[in-house]
Coordinates of C-alpha atoms and ligand atoms in Angstrom, one line a residue:
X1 CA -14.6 19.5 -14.3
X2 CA -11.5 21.6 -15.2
X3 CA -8.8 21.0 -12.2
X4 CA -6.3 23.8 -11.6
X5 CA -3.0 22.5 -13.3
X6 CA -1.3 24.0 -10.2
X7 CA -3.2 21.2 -7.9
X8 CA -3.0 18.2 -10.4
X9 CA 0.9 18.5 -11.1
X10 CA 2.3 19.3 -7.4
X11 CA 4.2 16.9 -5.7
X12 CA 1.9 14.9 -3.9
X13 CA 3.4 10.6 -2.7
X14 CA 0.4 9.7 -0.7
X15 CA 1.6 6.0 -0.4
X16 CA 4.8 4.8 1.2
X17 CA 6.5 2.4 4.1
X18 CA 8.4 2.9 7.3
X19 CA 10.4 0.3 9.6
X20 CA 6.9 0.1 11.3
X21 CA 5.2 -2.3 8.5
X22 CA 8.1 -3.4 5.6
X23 CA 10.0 -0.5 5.4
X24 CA 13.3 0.1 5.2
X25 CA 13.8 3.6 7.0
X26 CA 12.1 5.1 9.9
X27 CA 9.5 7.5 9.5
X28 CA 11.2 10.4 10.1
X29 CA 13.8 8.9 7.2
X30 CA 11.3 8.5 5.2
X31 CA 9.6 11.8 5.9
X32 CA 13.1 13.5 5.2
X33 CA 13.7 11.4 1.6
X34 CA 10.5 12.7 0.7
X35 CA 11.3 16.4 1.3
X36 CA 14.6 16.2 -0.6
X37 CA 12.9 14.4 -3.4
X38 CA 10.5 17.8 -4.0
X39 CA 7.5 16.6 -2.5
X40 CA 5.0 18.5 -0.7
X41 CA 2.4 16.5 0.2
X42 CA 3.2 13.2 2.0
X43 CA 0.8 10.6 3.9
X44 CA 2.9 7.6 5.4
X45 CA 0.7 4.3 4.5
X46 CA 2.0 1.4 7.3
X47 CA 0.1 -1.6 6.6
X48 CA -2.5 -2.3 8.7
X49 CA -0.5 -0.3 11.6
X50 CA -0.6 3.4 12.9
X51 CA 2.4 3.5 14.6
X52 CA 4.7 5.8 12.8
X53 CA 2.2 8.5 12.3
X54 CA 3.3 10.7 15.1
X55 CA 6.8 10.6 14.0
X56 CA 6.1 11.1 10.7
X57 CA 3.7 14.2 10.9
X58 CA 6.3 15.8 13.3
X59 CA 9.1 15.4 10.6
X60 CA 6.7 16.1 7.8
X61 CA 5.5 19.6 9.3
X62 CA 9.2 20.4 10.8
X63 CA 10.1 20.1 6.7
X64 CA 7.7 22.3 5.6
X65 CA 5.2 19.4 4.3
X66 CA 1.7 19.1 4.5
X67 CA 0.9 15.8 6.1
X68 CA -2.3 13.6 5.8
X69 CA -2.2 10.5 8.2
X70 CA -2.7 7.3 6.5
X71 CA -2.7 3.5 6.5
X72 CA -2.7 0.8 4.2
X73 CA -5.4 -2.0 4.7
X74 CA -5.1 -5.3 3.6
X75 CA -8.1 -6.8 2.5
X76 CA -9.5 -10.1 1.0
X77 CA -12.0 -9.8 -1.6
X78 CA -12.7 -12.7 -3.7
X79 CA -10.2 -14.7 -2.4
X80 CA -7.3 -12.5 -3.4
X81 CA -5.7 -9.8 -1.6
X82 CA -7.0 -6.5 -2.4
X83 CA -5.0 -3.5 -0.6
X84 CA -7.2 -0.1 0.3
X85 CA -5.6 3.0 1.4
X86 CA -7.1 5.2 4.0
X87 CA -6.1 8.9 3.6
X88 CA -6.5 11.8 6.1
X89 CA -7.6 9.6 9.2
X90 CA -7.7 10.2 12.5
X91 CA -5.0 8.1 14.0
X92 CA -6.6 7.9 17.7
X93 CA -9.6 6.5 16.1
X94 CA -10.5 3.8 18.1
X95 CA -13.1 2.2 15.8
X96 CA -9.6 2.0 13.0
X97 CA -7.4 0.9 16.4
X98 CA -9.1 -2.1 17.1
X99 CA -9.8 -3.0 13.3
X100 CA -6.5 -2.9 12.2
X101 CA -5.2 -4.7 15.2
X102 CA -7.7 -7.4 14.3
X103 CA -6.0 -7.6 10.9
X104 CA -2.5 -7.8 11.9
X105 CA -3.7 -11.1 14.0
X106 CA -2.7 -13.6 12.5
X107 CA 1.1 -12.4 10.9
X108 CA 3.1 -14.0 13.4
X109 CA 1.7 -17.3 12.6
X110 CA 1.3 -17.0 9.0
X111 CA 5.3 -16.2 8.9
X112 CA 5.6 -19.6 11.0
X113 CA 3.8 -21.4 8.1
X114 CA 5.5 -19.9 5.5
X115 CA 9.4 -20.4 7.5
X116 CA 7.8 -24.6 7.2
X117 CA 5.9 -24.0 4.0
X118 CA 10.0 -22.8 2.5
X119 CA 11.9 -25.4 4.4
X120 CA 9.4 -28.1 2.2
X121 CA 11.0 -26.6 -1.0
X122 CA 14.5 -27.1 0.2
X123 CA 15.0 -23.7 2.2
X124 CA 15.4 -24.4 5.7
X125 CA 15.2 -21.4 8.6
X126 CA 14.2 -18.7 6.5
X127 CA 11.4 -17.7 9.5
X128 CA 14.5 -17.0 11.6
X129 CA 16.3 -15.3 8.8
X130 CA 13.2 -12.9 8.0
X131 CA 12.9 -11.7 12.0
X132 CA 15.8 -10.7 11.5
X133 CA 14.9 -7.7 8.9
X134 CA 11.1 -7.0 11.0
X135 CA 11.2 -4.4 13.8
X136 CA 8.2 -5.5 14.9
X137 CA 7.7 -9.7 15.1
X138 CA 4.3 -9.3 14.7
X139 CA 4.4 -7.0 11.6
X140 CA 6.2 -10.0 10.0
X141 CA 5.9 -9.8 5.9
X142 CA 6.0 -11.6 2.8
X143 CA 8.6 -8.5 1.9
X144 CA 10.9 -9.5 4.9
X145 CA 11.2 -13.0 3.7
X146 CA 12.1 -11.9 0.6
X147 CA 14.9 -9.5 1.8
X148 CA 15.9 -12.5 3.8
X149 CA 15.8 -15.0 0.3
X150 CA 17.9 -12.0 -1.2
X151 CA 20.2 -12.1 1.2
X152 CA 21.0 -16.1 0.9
X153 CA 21.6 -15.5 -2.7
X154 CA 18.7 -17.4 -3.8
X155 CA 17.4 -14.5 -5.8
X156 CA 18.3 -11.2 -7.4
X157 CA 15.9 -9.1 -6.1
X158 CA 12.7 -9.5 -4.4
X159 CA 10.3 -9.0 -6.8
X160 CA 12.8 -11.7 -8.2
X161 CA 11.9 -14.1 -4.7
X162 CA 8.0 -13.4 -5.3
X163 CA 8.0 -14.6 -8.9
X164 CA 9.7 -17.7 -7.9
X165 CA 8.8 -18.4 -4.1
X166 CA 6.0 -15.9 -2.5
X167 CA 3.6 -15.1 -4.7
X168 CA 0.8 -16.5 -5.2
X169 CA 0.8 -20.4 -6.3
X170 CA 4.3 -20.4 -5.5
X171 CA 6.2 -23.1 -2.8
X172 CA 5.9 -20.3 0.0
X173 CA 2.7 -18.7 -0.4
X174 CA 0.2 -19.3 2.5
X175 CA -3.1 -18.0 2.0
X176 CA -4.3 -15.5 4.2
X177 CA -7.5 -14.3 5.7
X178 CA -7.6 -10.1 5.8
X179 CA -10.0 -8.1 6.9
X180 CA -13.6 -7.5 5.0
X181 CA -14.0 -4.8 2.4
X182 CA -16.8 -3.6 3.8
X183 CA -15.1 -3.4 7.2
X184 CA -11.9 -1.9 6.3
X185 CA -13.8 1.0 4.4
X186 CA -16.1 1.9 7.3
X187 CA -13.4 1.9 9.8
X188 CA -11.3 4.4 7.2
X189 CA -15.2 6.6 7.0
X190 CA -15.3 6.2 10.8
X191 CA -11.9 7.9 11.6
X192 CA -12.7 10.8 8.7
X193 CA -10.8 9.2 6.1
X194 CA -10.8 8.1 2.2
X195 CA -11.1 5.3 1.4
X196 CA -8.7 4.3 -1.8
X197 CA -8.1 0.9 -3.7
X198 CA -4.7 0.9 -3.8
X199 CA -2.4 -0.4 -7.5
X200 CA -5.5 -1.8 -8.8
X201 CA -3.4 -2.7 -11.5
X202 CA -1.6 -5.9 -9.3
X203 CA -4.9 -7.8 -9.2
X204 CA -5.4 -10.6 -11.6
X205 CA -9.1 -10.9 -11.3
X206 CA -11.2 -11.3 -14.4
X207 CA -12.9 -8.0 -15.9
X208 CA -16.3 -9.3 -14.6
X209 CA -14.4 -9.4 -10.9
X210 CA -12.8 -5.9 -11.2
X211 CA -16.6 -4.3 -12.2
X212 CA -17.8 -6.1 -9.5
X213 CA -15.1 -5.2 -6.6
X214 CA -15.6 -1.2 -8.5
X215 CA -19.0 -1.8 -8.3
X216 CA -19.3 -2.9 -4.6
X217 CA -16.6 -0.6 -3.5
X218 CA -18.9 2.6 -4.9
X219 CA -21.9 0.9 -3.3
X220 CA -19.9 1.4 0.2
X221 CA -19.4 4.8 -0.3
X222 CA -15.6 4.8 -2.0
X223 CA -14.5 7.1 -5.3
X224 CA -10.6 7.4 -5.5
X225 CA -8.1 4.7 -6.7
X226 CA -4.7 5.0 -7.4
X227 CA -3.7 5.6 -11.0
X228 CA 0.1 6.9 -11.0
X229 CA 2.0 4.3 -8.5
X230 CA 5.0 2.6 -7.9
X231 CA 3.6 -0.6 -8.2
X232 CA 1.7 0.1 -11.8
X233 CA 3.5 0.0 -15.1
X234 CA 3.4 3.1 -17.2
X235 CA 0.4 1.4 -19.4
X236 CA -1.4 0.3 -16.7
X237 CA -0.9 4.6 -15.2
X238 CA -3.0 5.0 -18.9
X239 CA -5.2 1.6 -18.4
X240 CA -6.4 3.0 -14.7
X241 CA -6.8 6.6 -15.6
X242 CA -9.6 5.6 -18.3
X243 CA -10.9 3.1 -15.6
X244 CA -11.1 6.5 -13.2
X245 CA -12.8 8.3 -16.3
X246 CA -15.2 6.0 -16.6
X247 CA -15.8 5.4 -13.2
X248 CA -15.6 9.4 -11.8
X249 CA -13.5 7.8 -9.5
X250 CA -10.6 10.7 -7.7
X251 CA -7.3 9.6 -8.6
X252 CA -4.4 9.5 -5.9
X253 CA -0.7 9.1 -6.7
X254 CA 2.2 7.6 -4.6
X255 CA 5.8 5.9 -5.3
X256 CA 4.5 2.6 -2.8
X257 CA 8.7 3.0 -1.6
X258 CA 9.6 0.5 0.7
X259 CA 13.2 1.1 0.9
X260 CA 16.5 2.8 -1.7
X261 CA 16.9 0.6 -4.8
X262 CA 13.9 -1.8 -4.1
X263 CA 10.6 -1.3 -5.9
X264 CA 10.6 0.5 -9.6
X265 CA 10.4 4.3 -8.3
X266 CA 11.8 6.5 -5.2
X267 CA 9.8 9.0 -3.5
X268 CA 7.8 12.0 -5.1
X269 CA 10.0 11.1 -8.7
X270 CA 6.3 9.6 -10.5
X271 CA 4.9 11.5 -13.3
X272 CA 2.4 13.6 -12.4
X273 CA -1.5 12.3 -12.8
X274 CA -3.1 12.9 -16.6
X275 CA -4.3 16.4 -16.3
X276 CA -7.5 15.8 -17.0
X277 CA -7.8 13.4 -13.5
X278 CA -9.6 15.3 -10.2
X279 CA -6.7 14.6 -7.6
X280 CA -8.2 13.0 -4.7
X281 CA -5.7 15.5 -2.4
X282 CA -7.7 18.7 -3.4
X283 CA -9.9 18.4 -0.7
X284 CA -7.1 18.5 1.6
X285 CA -5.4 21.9 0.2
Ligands
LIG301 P1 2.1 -9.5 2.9 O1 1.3 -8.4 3.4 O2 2.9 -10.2 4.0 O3 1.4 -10.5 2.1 O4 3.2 -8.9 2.0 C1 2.8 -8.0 0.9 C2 4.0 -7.1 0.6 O5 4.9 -7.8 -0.3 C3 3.5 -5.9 -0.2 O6 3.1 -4.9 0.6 C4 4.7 -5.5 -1.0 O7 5.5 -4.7 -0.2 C5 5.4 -6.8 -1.2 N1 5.1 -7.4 -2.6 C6 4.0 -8.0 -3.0 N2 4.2 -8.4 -4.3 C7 5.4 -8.1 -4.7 C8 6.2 -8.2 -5.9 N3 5.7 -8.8 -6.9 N4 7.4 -7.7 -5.9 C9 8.0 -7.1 -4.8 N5 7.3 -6.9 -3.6 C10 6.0 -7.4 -3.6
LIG302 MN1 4.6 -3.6 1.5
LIG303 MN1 0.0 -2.6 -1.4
LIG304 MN1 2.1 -0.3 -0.1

């Protein structure tokens, strides 16, 4: 399939974070950092939350840019985290209301056990310290404990503070159950959405595990994953762009920003996708 090089090179950021999940700026910041970074297509992706969507289609479509509403789903598959982003769903959706408040059960206490988990390893009151960067207690994140960490000057950054202290087999980590993979794509179906694995590329699951999560994730009716993100490397951009060749899977592309001078990329400055790729955002044009 040829793709217009029009569609496959405009500025589409179709994942990013508001004060609502482990953002930085509100929606309508975000919505407004976007615009003056050149993009023209822009879906907010909150984790597991819905509640900046009004603001941030209002301040998308008072800029001039199209807006698809979106979310960001975390999932466990495996064991391991897997994160799927819904574009283009209805946000009254009841079906995706309930399921993702069924997901965010469970943060508040998690963010207990990891405040008790950290004060083990010598850290002491860094539950209190995160509340204090979360809008929302119950939206509490692995990202706000890490601002917190940053903060105490017992890191550099916070991709620093996961390497050392939150990621996984680390003092602080506390496994979590998410939701299902098969629910989390039929709730993104049920409200109209697409379903997309989000920065494949973060996984560390054997090639046997990522045919099989491919695999199952075709079975339930999904065909896009992200190739050009904020969270991939430039050779993994190249290692999940075969992977969508392969696969026929759409390919999406978005920065993942979570805040100015956190994360490897701001909004809409990625490359554009390999020209070759079907943008998953035609559909929408
Ligand atoms: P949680 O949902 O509480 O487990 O937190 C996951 C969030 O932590 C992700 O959405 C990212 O924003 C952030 N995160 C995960 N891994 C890293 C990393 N290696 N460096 C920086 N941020 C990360
Ligand atoms: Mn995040
Ligand atoms: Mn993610
Ligand atoms: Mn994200």
């Amino acid at each position: 399939m040829l793709v217009n090089p029009e569609i496959v090179t405009m500025n589409a950021d179709l994942h990013c974070h508001s004060t609502v999940s482990d953002g930085q700026l509100q929606p309508g910041e975000v919505a407004a950092r976007a615009h003056a970074n050149g993009v023209t297509m822009w879906s907010l992706t909150d984790h597991d939350q819905l509640g900046g969507q009004r603001e941030a289609r209002d301040a998308a479509e008072a800029l001039g840019m199209q807006y698809l509403s979106g979310v960001e789903i975390s999932v466990t598959w495996a064991g391991r985290t897997v994160h799927v982003v819904g574009l283009n769903v209805d946000p009254e959706n009841q079906e995706l209301l309930d399921g993702l408040a069924a997901t965010r059960d469970g943060r508040a206490a998690r963010g207990e056990a990891i405040g008790e988990a950290l004060a083990k390893a010598g850290i002491p009151n860094a539950y209190e310290g995160a509340l204090r960067y979360v809008a929302d207690p119950k939206m509490i994140s692995r990202t706000h404990f890490a601002r917190y960490l940053v903060e105490a000057g017992l890191a550099q950054s916070t991709s620093d503070v996961f390497a050392r202290y939150l990621g996984e087999g680390k003092p602080g980590y506390i496994g979590h159950r998410w939701a299902k993979l098969p629910d989390a794509i039929r709730w993104i179906k049920t409200a109209g959405g697409e379903p997309v694995i989000a920065h494949p590329g973060r996984y560390v699951y054997s090639q046997t595990e990522f045919a099989a999560l491919f695999d199952e994730f075709i079975q339930l009716g999904g065909n896009a994953i992200e190739v050009v993100t904020g969270s991939h490397t430039p050779d993994q951009y190249r290692e999940y762009a075969d992977v969508a060749r392969r696969y026929g899977f759409y390919a999406s592309r978005g920065s993942d920003f979570h805040g100015a001078g956190e994360g490897r990329i701001d909004l809409g400055q990625l490359p554009p996708l390999p020209s070759d790729l079907k943008p998953v955002w035609e559909r929408w044009l």
